[in-house]
Coordinates of C-alpha atoms in Angstrom, one line a residue:
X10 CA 0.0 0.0 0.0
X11 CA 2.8 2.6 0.2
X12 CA 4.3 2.1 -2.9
X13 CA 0.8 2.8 -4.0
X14 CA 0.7 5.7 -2.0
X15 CA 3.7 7.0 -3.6
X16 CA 2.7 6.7 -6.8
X17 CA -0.4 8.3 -6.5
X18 CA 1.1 10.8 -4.8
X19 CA 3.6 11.7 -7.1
X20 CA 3.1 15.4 -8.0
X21 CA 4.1 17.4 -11.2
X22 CA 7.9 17.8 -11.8
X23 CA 9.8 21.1 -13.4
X24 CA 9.2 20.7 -17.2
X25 CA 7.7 21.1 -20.6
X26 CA 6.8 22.4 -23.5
X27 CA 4.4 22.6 -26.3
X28 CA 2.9 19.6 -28.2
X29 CA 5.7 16.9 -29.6
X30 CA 5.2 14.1 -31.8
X31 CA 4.0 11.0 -30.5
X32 CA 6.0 9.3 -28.1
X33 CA 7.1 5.4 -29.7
X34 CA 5.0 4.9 -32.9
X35 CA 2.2 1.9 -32.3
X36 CA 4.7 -0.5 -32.6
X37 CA 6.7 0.9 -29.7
X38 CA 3.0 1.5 -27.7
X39 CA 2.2 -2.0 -28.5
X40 CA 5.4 -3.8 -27.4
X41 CA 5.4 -2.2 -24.0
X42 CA 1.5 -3.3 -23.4
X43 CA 2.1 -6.9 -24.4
X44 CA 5.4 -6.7 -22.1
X45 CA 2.7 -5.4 -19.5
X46 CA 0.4 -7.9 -20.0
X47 CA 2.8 -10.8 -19.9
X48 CA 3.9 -9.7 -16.5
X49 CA 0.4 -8.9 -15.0
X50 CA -2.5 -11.4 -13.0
X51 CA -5.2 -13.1 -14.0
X52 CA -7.4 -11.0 -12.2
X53 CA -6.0 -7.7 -13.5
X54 CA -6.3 -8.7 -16.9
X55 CA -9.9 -9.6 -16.1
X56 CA -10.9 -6.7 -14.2
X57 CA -9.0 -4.4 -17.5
X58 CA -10.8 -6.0 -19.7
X59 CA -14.3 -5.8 -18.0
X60 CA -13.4 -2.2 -18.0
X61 CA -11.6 -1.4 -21.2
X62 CA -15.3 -2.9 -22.6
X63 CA -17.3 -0.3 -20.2
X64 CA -16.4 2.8 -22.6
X65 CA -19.1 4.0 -25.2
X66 CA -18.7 3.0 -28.5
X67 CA -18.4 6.5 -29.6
X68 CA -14.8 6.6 -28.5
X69 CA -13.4 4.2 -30.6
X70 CA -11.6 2.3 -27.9
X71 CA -13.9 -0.9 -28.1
X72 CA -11.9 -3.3 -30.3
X73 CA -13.1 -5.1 -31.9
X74 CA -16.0 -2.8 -32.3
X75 CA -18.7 -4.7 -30.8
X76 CA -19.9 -4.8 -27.2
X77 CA -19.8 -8.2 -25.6
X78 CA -17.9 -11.0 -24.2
X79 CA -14.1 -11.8 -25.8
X80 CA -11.8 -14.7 -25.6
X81 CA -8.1 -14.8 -24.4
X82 CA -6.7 -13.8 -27.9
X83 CA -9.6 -10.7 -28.0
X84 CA -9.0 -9.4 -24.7
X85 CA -5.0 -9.6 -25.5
X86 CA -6.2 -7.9 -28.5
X87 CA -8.2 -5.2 -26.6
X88 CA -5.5 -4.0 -24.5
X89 CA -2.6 -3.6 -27.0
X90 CA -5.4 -1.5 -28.7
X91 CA -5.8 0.7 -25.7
X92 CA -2.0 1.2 -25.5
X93 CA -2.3 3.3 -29.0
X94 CA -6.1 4.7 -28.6
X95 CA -4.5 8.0 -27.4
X96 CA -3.0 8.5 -30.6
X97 CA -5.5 7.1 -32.8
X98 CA -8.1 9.8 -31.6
X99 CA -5.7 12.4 -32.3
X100 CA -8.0 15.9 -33.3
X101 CA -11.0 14.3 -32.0
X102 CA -12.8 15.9 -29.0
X103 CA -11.1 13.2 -26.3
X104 CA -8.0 14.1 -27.8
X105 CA -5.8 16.8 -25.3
X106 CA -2.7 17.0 -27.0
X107 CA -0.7 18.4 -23.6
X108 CA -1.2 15.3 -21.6
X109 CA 1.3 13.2 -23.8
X110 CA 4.1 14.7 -22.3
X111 CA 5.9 16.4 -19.1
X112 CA 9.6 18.1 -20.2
X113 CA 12.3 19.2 -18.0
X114 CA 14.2 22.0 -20.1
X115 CA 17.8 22.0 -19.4
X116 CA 20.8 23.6 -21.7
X117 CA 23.6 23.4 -23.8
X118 CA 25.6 26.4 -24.7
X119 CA 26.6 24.4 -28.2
X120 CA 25.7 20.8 -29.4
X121 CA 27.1 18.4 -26.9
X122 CA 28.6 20.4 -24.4
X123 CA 28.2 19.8 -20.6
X124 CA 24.6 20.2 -20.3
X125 CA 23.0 22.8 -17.7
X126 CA 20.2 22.2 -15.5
X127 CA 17.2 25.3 -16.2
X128 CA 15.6 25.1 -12.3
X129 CA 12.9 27.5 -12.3
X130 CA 11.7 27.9 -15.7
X131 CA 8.0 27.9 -16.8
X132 CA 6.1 25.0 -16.6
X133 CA 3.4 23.3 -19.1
X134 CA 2.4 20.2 -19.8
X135 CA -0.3 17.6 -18.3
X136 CA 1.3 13.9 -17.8
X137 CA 2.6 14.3 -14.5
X138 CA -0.5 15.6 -13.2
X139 CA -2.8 13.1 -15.2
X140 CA -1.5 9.9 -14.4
X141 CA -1.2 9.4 -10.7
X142 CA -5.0 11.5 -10.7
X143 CA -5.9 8.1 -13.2
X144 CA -4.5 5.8 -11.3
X145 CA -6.5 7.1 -8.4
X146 CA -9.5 7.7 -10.3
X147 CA -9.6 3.7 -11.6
X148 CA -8.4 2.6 -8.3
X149 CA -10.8 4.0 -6.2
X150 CA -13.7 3.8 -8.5
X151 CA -14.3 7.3 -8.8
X152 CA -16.6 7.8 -12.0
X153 CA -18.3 5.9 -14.2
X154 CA -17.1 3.0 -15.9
X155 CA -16.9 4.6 -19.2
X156 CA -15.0 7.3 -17.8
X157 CA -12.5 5.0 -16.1
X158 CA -12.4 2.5 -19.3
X159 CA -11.0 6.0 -20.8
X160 CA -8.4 6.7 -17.7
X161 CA -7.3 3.1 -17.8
X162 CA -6.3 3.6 -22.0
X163 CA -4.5 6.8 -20.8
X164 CA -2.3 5.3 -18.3
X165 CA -1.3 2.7 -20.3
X166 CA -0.1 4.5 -22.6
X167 CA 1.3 7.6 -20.8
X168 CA 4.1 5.1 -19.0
X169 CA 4.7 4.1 -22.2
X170 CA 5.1 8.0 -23.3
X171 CA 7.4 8.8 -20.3
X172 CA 10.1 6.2 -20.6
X173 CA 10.7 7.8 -24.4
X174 CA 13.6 10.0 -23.1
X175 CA 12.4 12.9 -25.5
X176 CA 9.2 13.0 -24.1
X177 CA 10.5 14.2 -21.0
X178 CA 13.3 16.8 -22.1
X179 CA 13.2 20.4 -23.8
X180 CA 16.7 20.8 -24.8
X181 CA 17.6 24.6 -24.9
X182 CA 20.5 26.2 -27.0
X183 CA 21.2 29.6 -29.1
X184 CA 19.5 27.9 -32.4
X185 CA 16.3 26.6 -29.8
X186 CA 16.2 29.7 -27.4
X187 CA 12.8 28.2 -25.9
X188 CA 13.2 24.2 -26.3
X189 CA 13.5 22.0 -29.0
X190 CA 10.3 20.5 -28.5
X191 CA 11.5 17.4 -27.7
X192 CA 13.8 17.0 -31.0
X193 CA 10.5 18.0 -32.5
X194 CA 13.0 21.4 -33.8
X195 CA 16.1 19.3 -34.4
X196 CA 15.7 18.5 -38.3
X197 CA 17.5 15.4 -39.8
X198 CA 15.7 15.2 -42.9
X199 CA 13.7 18.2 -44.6
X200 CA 10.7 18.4 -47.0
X201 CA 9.0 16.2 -48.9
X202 CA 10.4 13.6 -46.1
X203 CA 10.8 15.5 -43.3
X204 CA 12.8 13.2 -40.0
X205 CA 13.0 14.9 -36.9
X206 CA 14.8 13.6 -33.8
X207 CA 12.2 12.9 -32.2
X208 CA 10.2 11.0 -35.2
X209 CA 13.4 8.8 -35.8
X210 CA 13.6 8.2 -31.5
X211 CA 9.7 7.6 -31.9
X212 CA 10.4 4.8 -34.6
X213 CA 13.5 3.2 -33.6
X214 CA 12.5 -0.2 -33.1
X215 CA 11.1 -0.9 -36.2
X216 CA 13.6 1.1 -38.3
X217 CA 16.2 -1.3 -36.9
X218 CA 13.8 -4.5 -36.3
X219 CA 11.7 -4.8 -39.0
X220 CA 9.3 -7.1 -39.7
X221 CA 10.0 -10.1 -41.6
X222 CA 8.6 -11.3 -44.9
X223 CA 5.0 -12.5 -44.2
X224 CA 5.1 -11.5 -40.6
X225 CA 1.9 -10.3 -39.0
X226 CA 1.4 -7.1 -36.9
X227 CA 0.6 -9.2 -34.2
X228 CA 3.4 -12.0 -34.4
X229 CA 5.8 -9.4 -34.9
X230 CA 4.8 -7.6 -31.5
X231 CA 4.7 -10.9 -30.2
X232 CA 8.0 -11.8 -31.3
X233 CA 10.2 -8.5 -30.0
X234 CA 8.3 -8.7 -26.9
X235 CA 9.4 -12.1 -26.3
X236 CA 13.1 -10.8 -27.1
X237 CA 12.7 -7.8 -24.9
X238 CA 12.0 -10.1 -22.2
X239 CA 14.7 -12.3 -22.4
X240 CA 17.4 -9.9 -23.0
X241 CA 16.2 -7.7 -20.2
X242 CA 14.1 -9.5 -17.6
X243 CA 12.5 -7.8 -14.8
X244 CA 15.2 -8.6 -12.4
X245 CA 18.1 -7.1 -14.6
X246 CA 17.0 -3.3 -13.8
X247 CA 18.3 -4.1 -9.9
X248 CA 17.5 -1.0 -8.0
X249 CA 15.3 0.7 -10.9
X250 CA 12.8 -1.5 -11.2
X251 CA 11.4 -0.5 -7.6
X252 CA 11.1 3.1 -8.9
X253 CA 7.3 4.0 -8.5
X254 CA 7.8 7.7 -8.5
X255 CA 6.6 9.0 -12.6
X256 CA 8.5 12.2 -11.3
X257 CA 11.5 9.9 -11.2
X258 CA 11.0 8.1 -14.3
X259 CA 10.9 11.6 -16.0
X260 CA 14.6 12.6 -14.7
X261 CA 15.7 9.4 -15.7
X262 CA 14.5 9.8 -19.4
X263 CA 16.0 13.5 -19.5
X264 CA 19.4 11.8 -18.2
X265 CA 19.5 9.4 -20.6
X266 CA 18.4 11.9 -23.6
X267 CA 21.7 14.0 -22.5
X268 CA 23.8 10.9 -22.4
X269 CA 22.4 9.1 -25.5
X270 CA 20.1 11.2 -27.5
X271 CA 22.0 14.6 -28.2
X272 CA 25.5 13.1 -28.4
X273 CA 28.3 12.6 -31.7
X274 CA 27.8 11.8 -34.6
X275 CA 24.4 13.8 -34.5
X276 CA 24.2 16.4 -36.8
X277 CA 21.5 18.8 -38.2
X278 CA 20.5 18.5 -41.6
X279 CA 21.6 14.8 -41.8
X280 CA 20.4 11.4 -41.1
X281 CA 22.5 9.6 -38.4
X282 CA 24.7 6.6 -39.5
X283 CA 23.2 3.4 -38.5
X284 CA 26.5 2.1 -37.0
X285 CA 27.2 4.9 -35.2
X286 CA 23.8 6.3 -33.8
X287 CA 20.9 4.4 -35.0
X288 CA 21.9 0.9 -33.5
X289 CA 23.4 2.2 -29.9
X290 CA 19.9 4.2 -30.2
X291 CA 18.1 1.0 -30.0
X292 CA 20.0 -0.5 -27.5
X293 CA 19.2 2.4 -25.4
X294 CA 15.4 1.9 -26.7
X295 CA 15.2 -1.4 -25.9
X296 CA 15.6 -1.3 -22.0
X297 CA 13.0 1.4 -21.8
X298 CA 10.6 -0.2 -23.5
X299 CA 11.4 -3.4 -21.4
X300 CA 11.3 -1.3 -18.0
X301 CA 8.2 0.7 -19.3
X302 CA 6.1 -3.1 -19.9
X303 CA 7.3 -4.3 -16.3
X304 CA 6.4 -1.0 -14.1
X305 CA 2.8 -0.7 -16.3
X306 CA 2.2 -4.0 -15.2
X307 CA 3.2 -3.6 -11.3
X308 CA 0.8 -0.7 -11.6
X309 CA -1.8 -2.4 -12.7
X310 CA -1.9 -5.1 -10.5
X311 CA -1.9 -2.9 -7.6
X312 CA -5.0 -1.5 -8.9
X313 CA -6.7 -3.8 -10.6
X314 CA -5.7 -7.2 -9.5

């Protein structure tokens, strides 16, 4: 119960900035969920399901579309769905486009200098705020069930959201006097392409594990699941993995963008190597989304198993 307490508690950190681009595309979103479900119990799988199927068909989160009962492969179905519904309804009127992210700005007087901490600056941003208030909200069944079937998609996706390190950092330097927008200002690639930073972090898995010939959507989440898992089980974060604080998990991803994200051979106007930054990028990737699947699933449990 206090480690539930904590979390719930956790309050808004120093950060943000204005709206970025999504944080891991559905393939990343989808990955952590199945991680997540692997790892949680029978009953919180039962009782996410019962209310993942509570929302009003309006919303678009039912899947498939139909109200009614669902078998194992359904309800697996259902929740990887839930993991991506908060970018699917992008524009729409349950879309709020500040909730997707919570940035700390720090600087750099040039590109990869020692970088500064920015204590103090302005604040914006919702996912700090909105997930512990969601996990209280479906916990202690405060509204209706539609309304928590809606809360429940959000969380699951928003820890997947806040262990993509540039969903949690604003970097600030001469050329990006008020953040970069998470890499959202840091072009690699212009127009008719355009490749930011943060689109090529956003898609890093499957730029560099792409599905094979023939390979369904769902056997390929299936399968780099499975490999996430093995390369990085739950007990190989030590320490980390008892981290319930999202404050916490925030700082961490701003720490890693400084170490691994803004870093040599990076350069503006030019798509990284894949030997030198692409492949160490998804080795950095890889853990997060592994860590993100294992702490989504400890959450749930505590309040729905």
């Amino acid at each position: 119960m206090k480690r539930v307490s904590v979390l719930l508690a956790a309050a808004a950190a120093t950060a943000v900035f204005t709206a970025p681009a999504y944080a891991w595309d559905g393939f990343g979103h989808r990955i952590v969920a199945q991680i997540a479900w692997d790892n949680m119990t029978p009953a919180a799988r039962a009782n996410a399901i019962q209310l993942l199927r509570a929302a009003s068909s309006n919303t678009r989160l039912l899947f498939p579309a139909q109200p009614g009962p669902l078998n194992d492969a359904q309800q697996q179905q259902q929740f990887l769905h839930a993991s991506i519904w908060p970018d699917l309804i992008r524009g729409s009127s349950f879309d709020v486009p500040d909730r997707h992210f919570v940035n700390i700005f720090w600087r750099q007087q040039q590109d990869f200098s020692t970088p500064q901490p920015l204590p103090g600056h302005a604040v914006t941003g919702m996912l700090l705020n909105d997930l512990p208030r969601f996990a209280t909200a479906v916990r202690n069944h405060q509204g209706s069930p539609a309304q928590r079937a809606i809360e429940l998609a959000w969380i699951i996706h928003l820890v997947g959201d806040i262990h993509q390190p540039l969903h949690s950092s604003a970097r600030v330097t001469p050329l990006d006097p008020n953040g970069d927008r998470g890499g959202g200002l840091f072009i690699l690639a212009p127009e008719p392409h355009k490749v930011t930073l943060h689109n090529l972090w956003d898609q890093i898995v499957d730029r560099q594990e792409p599905r094979q010939g023939g390979e369904t959507e769902d056997a390929y989440i299936r399968r780099l699941a499975t490999a996430f898992e093995a390369r990085f089980p739950r007990n190989s974060f030590g320490a980390e993995i008892n981290v319930i604080s999202p404050t916490r998990w925030a700082q961490r991803s701003v720490e890693i963008a400084q170490q691994a994200v803004y870093r040599s051979p990076l350069v503006r106007g030019q798509m990284p190597d894949v030997a030198g930054y692409q492949r160490p990028a998804l080795a950095v990737a890889e853990p997060r989304i592994a860590l993100a699947g294992y702490r989504l699933a400890e959450l749930l449990n505590t309040i729905l198993g």
